[in-house]
Coordinates of N, CA and C and ligand atoms in Angstrom, one line a residue:
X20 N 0.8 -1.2 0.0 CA 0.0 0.0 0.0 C 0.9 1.3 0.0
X21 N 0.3 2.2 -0.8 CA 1.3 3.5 -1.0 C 0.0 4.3 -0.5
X22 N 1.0 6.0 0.0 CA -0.1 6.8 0.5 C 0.9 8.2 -0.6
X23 N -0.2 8.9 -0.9 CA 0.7 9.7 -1.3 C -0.2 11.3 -0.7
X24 N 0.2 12.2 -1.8 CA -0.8 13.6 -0.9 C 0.4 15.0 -0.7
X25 N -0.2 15.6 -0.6 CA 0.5 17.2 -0.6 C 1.5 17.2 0.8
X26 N 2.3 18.1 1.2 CA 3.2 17.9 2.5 C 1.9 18.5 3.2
X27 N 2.2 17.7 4.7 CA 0.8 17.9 5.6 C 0.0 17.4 5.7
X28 N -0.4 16.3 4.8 CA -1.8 15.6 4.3 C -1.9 14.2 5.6
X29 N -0.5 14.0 6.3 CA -0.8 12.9 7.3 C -0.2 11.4 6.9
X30 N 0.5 11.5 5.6 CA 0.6 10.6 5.0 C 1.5 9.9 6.2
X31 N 2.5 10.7 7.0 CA 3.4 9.3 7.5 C 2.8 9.2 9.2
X32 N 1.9 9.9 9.8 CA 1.1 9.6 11.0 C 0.5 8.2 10.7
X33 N -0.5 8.4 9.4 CA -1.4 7.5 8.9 C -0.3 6.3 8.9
X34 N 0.7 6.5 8.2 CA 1.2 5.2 7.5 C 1.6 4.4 8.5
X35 N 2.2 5.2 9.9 CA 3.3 4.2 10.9 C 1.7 3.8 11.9
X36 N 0.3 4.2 12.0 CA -0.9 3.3 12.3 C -0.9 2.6 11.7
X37 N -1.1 2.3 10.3 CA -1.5 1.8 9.2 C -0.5 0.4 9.0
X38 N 0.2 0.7 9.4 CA 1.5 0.0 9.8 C 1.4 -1.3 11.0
X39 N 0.9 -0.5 11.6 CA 1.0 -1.5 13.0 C 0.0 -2.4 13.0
X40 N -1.1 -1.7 12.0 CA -2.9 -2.5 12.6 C -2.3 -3.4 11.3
X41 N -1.6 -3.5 10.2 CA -1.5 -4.6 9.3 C -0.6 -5.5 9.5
X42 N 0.5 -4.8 10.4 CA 1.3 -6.2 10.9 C 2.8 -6.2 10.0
X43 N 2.7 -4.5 9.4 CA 3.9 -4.6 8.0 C 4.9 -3.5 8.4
X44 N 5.8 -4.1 7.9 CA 6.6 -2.4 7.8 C 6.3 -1.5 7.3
X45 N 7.0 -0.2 8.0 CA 6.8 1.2 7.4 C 7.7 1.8 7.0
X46 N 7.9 2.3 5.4 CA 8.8 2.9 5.1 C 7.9 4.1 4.9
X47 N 9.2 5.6 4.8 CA 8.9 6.6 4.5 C 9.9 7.3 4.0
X48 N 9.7 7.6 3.1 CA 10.6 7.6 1.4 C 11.5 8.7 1.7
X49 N 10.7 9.2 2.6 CA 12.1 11.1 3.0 C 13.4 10.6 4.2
X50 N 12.6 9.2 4.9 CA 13.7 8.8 5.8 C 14.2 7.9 4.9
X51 N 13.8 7.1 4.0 CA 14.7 6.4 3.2 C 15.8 7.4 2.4
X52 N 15.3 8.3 1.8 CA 16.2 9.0 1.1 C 17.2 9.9 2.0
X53 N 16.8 10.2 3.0 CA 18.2 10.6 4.0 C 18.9 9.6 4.7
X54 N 18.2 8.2 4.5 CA 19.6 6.9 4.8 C 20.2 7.1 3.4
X55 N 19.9 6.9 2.5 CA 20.3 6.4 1.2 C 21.7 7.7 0.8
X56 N 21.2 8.9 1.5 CA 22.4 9.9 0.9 C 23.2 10.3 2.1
X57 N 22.7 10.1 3.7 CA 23.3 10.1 4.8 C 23.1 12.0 4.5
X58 N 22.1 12.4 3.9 CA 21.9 14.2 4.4 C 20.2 14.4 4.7
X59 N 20.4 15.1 5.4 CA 19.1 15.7 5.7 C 18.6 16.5 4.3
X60 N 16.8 16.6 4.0 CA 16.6 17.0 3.1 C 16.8 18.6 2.8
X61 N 16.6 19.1 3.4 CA 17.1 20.7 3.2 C 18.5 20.7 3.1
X62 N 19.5 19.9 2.9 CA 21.0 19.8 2.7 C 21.0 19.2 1.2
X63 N 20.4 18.0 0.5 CA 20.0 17.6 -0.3 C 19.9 18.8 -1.3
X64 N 18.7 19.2 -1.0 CA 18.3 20.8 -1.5 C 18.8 21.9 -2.2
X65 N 20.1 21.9 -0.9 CA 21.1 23.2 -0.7 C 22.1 22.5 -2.5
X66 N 22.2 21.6 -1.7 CA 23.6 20.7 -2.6 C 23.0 20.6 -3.9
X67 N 22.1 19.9 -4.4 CA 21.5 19.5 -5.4 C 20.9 19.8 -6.4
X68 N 19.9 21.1 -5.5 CA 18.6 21.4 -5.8 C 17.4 20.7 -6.3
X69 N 16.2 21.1 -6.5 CA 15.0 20.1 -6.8 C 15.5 19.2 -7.2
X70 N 15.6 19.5 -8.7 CA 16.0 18.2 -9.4 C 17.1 17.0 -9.3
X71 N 17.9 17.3 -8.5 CA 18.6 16.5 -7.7 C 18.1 16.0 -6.7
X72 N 17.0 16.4 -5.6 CA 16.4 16.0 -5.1 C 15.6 14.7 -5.1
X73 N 14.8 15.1 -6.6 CA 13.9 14.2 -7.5 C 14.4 12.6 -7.8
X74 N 15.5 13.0 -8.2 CA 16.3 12.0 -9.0 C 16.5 11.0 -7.6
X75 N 16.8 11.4 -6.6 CA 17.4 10.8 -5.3 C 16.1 10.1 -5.0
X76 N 15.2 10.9 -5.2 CA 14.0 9.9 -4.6 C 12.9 9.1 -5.6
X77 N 13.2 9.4 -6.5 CA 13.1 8.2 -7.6 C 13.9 6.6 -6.8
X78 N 15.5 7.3 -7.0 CA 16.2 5.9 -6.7 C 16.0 5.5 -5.6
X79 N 15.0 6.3 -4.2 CA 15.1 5.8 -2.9 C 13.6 4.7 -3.4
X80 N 12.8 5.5 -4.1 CA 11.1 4.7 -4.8 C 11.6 3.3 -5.5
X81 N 12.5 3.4 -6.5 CA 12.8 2.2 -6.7 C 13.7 1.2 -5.7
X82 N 14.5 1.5 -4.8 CA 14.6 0.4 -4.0 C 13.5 0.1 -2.5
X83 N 12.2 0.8 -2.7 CA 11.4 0.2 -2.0 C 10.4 -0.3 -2.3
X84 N 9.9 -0.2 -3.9 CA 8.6 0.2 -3.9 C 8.2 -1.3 -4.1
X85 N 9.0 -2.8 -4.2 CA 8.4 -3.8 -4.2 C 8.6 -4.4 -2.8
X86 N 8.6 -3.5 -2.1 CA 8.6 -4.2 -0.6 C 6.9 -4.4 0.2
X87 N 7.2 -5.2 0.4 CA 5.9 -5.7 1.2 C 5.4 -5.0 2.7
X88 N 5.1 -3.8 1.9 CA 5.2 -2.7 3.3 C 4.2 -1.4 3.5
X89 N 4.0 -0.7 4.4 CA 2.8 0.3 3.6 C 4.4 1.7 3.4
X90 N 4.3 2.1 2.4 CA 5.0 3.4 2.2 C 4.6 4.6 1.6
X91 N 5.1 5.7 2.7 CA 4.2 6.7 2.5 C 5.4 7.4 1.6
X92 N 5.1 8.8 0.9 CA 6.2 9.5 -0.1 C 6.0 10.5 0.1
X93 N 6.9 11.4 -0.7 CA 6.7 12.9 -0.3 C 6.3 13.5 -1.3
X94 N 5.2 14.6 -0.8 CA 4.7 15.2 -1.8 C 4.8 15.3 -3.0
X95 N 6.2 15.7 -3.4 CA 6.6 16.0 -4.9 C 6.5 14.6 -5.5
X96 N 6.6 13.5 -5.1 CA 6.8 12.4 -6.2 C 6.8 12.4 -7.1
X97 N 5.5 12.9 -7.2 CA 4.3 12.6 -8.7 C 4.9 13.7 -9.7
X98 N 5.7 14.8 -9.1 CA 6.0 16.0 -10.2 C 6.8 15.4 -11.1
X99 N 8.0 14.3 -10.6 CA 8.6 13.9 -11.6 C 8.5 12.5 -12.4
X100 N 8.6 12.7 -13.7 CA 7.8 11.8 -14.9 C 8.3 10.4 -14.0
X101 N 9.5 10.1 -14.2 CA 9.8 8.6 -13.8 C 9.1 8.0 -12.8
X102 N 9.6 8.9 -11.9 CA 8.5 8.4 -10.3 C 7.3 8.3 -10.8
X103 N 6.7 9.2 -11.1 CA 5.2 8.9 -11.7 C 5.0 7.5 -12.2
X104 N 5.6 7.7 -13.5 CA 5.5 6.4 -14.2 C 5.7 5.3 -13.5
X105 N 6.7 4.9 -12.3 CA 6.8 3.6 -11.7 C 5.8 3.5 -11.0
X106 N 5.2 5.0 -10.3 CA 4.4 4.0 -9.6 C 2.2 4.0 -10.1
X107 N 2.7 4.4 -11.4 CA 1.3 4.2 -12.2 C 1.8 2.8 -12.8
X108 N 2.5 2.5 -12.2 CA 2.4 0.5 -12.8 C 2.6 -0.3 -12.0
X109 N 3.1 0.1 -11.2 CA 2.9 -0.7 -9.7 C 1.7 -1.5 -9.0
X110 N 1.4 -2.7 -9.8 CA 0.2 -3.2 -9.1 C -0.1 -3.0 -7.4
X111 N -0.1 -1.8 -6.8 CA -0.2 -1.9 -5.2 C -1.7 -0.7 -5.1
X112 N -2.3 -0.8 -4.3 CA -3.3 0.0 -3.9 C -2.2 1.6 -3.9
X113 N -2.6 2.3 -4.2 CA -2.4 3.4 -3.8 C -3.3 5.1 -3.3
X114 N -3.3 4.9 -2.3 CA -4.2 6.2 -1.3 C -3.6 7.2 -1.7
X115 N -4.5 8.6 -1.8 CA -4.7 10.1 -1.7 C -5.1 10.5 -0.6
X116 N -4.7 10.7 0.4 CA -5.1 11.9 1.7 C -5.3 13.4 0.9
X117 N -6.2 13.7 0.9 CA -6.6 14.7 0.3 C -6.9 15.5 1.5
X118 N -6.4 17.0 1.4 CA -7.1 17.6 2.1 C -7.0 19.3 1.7
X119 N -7.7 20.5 2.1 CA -7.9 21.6 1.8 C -6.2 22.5 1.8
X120 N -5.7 23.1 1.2 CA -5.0 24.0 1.0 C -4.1 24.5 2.4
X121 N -5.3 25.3 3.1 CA -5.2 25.8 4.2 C -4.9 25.0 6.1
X122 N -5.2 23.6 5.5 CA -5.2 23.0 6.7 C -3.7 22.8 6.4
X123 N -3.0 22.1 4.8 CA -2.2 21.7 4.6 C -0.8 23.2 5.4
X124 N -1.3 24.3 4.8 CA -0.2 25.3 5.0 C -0.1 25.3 6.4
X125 N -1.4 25.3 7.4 CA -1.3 25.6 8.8 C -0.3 24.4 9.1
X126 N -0.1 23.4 8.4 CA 0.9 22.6 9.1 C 2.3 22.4 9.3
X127 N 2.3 23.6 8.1 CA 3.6 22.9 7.4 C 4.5 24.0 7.4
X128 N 4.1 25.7 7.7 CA 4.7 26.9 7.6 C 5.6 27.3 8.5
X129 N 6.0 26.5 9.2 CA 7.0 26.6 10.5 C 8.4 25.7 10.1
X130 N 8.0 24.7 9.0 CA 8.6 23.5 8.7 C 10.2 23.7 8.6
X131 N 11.4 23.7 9.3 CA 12.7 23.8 8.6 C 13.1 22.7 7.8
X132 N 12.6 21.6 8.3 CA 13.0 20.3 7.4 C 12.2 20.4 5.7
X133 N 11.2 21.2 5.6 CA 10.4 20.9 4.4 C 10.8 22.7 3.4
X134 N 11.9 22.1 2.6 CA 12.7 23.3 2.1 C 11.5 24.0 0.7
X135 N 10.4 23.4 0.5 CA 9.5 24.0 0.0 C 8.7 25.5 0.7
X136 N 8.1 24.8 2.0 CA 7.8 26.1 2.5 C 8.7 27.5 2.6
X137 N 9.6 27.8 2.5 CA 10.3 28.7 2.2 C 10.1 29.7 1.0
X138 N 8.6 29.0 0.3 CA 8.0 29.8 -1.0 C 7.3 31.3 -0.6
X139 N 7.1 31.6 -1.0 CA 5.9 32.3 -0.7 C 4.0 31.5 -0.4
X140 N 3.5 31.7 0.3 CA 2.1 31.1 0.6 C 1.3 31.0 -1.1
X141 N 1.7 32.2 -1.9 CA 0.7 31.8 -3.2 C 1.2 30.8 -4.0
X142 N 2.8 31.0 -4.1 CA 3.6 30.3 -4.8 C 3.1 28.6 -4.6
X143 N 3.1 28.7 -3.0 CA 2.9 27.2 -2.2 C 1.8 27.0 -3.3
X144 N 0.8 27.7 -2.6 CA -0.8 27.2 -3.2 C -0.9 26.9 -4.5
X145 N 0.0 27.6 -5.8 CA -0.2 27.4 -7.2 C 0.4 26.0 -7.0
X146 N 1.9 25.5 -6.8 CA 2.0 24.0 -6.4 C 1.1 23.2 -6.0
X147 N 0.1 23.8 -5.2 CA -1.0 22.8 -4.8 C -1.8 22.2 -5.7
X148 N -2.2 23.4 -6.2 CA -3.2 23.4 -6.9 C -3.0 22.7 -8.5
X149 N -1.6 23.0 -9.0 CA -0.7 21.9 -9.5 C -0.9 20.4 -10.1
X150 N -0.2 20.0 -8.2 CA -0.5 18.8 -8.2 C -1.6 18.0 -8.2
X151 N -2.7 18.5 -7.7 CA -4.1 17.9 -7.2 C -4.6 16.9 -8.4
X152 N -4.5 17.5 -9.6 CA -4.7 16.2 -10.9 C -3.8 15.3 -11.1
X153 N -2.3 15.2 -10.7 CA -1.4 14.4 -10.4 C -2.1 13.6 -9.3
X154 N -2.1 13.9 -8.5 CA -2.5 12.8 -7.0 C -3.9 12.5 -7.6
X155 N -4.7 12.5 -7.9 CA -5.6 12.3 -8.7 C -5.9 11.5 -9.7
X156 N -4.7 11.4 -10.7 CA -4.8 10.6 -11.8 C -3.9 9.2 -11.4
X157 N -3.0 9.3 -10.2 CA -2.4 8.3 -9.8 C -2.9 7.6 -8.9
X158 N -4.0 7.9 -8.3 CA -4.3 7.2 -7.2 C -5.5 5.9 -7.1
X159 N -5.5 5.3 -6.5 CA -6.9 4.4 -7.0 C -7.9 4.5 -5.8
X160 N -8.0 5.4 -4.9 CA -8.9 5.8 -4.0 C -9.0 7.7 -3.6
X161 N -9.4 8.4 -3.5 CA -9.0 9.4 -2.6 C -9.9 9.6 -1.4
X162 N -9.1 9.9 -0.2 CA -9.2 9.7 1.1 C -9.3 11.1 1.7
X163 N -10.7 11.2 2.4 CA -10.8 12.8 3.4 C -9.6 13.0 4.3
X164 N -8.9 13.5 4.4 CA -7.6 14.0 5.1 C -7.6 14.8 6.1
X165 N -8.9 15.0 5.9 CA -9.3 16.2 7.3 C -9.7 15.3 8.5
X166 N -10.6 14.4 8.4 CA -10.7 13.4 9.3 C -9.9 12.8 10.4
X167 N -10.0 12.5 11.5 CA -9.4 12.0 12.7 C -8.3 11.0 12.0
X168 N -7.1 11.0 12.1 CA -6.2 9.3 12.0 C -7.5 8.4 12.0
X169 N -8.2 7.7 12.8 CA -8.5 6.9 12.7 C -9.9 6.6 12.0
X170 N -10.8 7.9 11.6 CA -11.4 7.7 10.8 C -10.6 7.6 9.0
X171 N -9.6 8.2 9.3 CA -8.9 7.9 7.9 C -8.4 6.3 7.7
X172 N -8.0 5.9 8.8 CA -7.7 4.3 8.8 C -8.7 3.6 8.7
X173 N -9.7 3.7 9.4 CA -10.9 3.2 8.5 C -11.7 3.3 7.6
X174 N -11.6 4.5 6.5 CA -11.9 4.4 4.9 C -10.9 4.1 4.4
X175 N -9.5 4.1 4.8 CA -8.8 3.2 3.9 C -9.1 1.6 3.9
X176 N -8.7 1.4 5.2 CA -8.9 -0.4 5.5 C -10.3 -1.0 4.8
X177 N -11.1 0.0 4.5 CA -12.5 -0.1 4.1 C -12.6 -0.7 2.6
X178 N -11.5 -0.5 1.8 CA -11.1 -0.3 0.2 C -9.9 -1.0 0.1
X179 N -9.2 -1.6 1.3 CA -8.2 -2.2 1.0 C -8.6 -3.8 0.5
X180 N -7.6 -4.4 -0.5 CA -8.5 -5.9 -1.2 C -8.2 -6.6 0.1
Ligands
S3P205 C1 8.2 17.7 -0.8 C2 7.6 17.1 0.3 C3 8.4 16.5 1.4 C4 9.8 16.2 1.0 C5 10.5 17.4 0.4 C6 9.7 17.9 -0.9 C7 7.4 18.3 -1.8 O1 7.7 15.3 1.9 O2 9.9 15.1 0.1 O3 10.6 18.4 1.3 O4 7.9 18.7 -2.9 O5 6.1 18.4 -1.6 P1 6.4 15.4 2.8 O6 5.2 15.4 1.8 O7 6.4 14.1 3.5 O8 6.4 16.6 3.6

């Protein structure tokens, strides 16, 4: 099971429950990708930039994404084509925590680890607004994200085969 969703959406609260009530491991693609390069992501960032970024977590997506595990990703995934494409073929369920704009910024505007927020708030919002047909077109459920954790765990579990 993959979760995917805008930064803020809950994807890795959800995932490490989601985790525990199925009995699987949890990966989470931003801690995989800071084992995988031994840097924190706003260092990545610094050194890299986006697209170096991207690339890194492509390669962290392909060495997890056949694992028998629930894994959540980060936001951007979907922006870049490859990642996309692997995981529009990935026979695994994959969840959308969807949720409003605003709930997502109130969460995330303090964030030092999340080198996006450092946009401006409209800048942020046009990315949102962006991706939303991305997360959208890749997902095979979308999930209220406003909802309690555990009401979210139960419409997912609800849709899971
Ligand atoms: C990003 C989201 C982050 C992280 C990086 C870039 C994005 O993950 O991968 O800061 O482009 O939306 P979360 O969605 O887990 O915050």
């Amino acid at each position: 099971m993959i979760l995917i969703g805008f930064m803020g959406s809950g994807k890795t609260t959800v995932g490490i429950e989601l985790a525990k009530i199925l009995d699987k491991p949890f990966i989470d693609l931003d801690q995989q990708i800071v084992l995988e390069n031994n840097m924190k992501i706003p260092d990545i960032f610094n050194k890299f930039g986006e697209a170096g970024f991207r690339q890194k977590e492509y390669e962290a997506l392909k060495n997890v994404i056949e694992k028998d595990a629930i894994i959540s990703t980060g936001g951007g995934i979907i922006t870049y084509p490859d990642s996309f494409d692997l995981l529009k073929n990935i026979s695994k369920d994959i969840f959308y925590l969807e949720i409003p704009f605003e709930i997502s910024f109130n969460r995330i505007k303090n964030d030092e680890n999340r080198p996006l927020t450092k946009s401006k708030k409209s800048d942020l919002k046009k990315i949102f607004e962006h991706r939303i047909p991305l997360y959208k077109e890749l997902s095979d459920y979308s999930i209220n994200g406003s909802e309690s954790v555990n009401e979210i765990i139960h419409n997912i579990l609800m849709h899971k085969k």
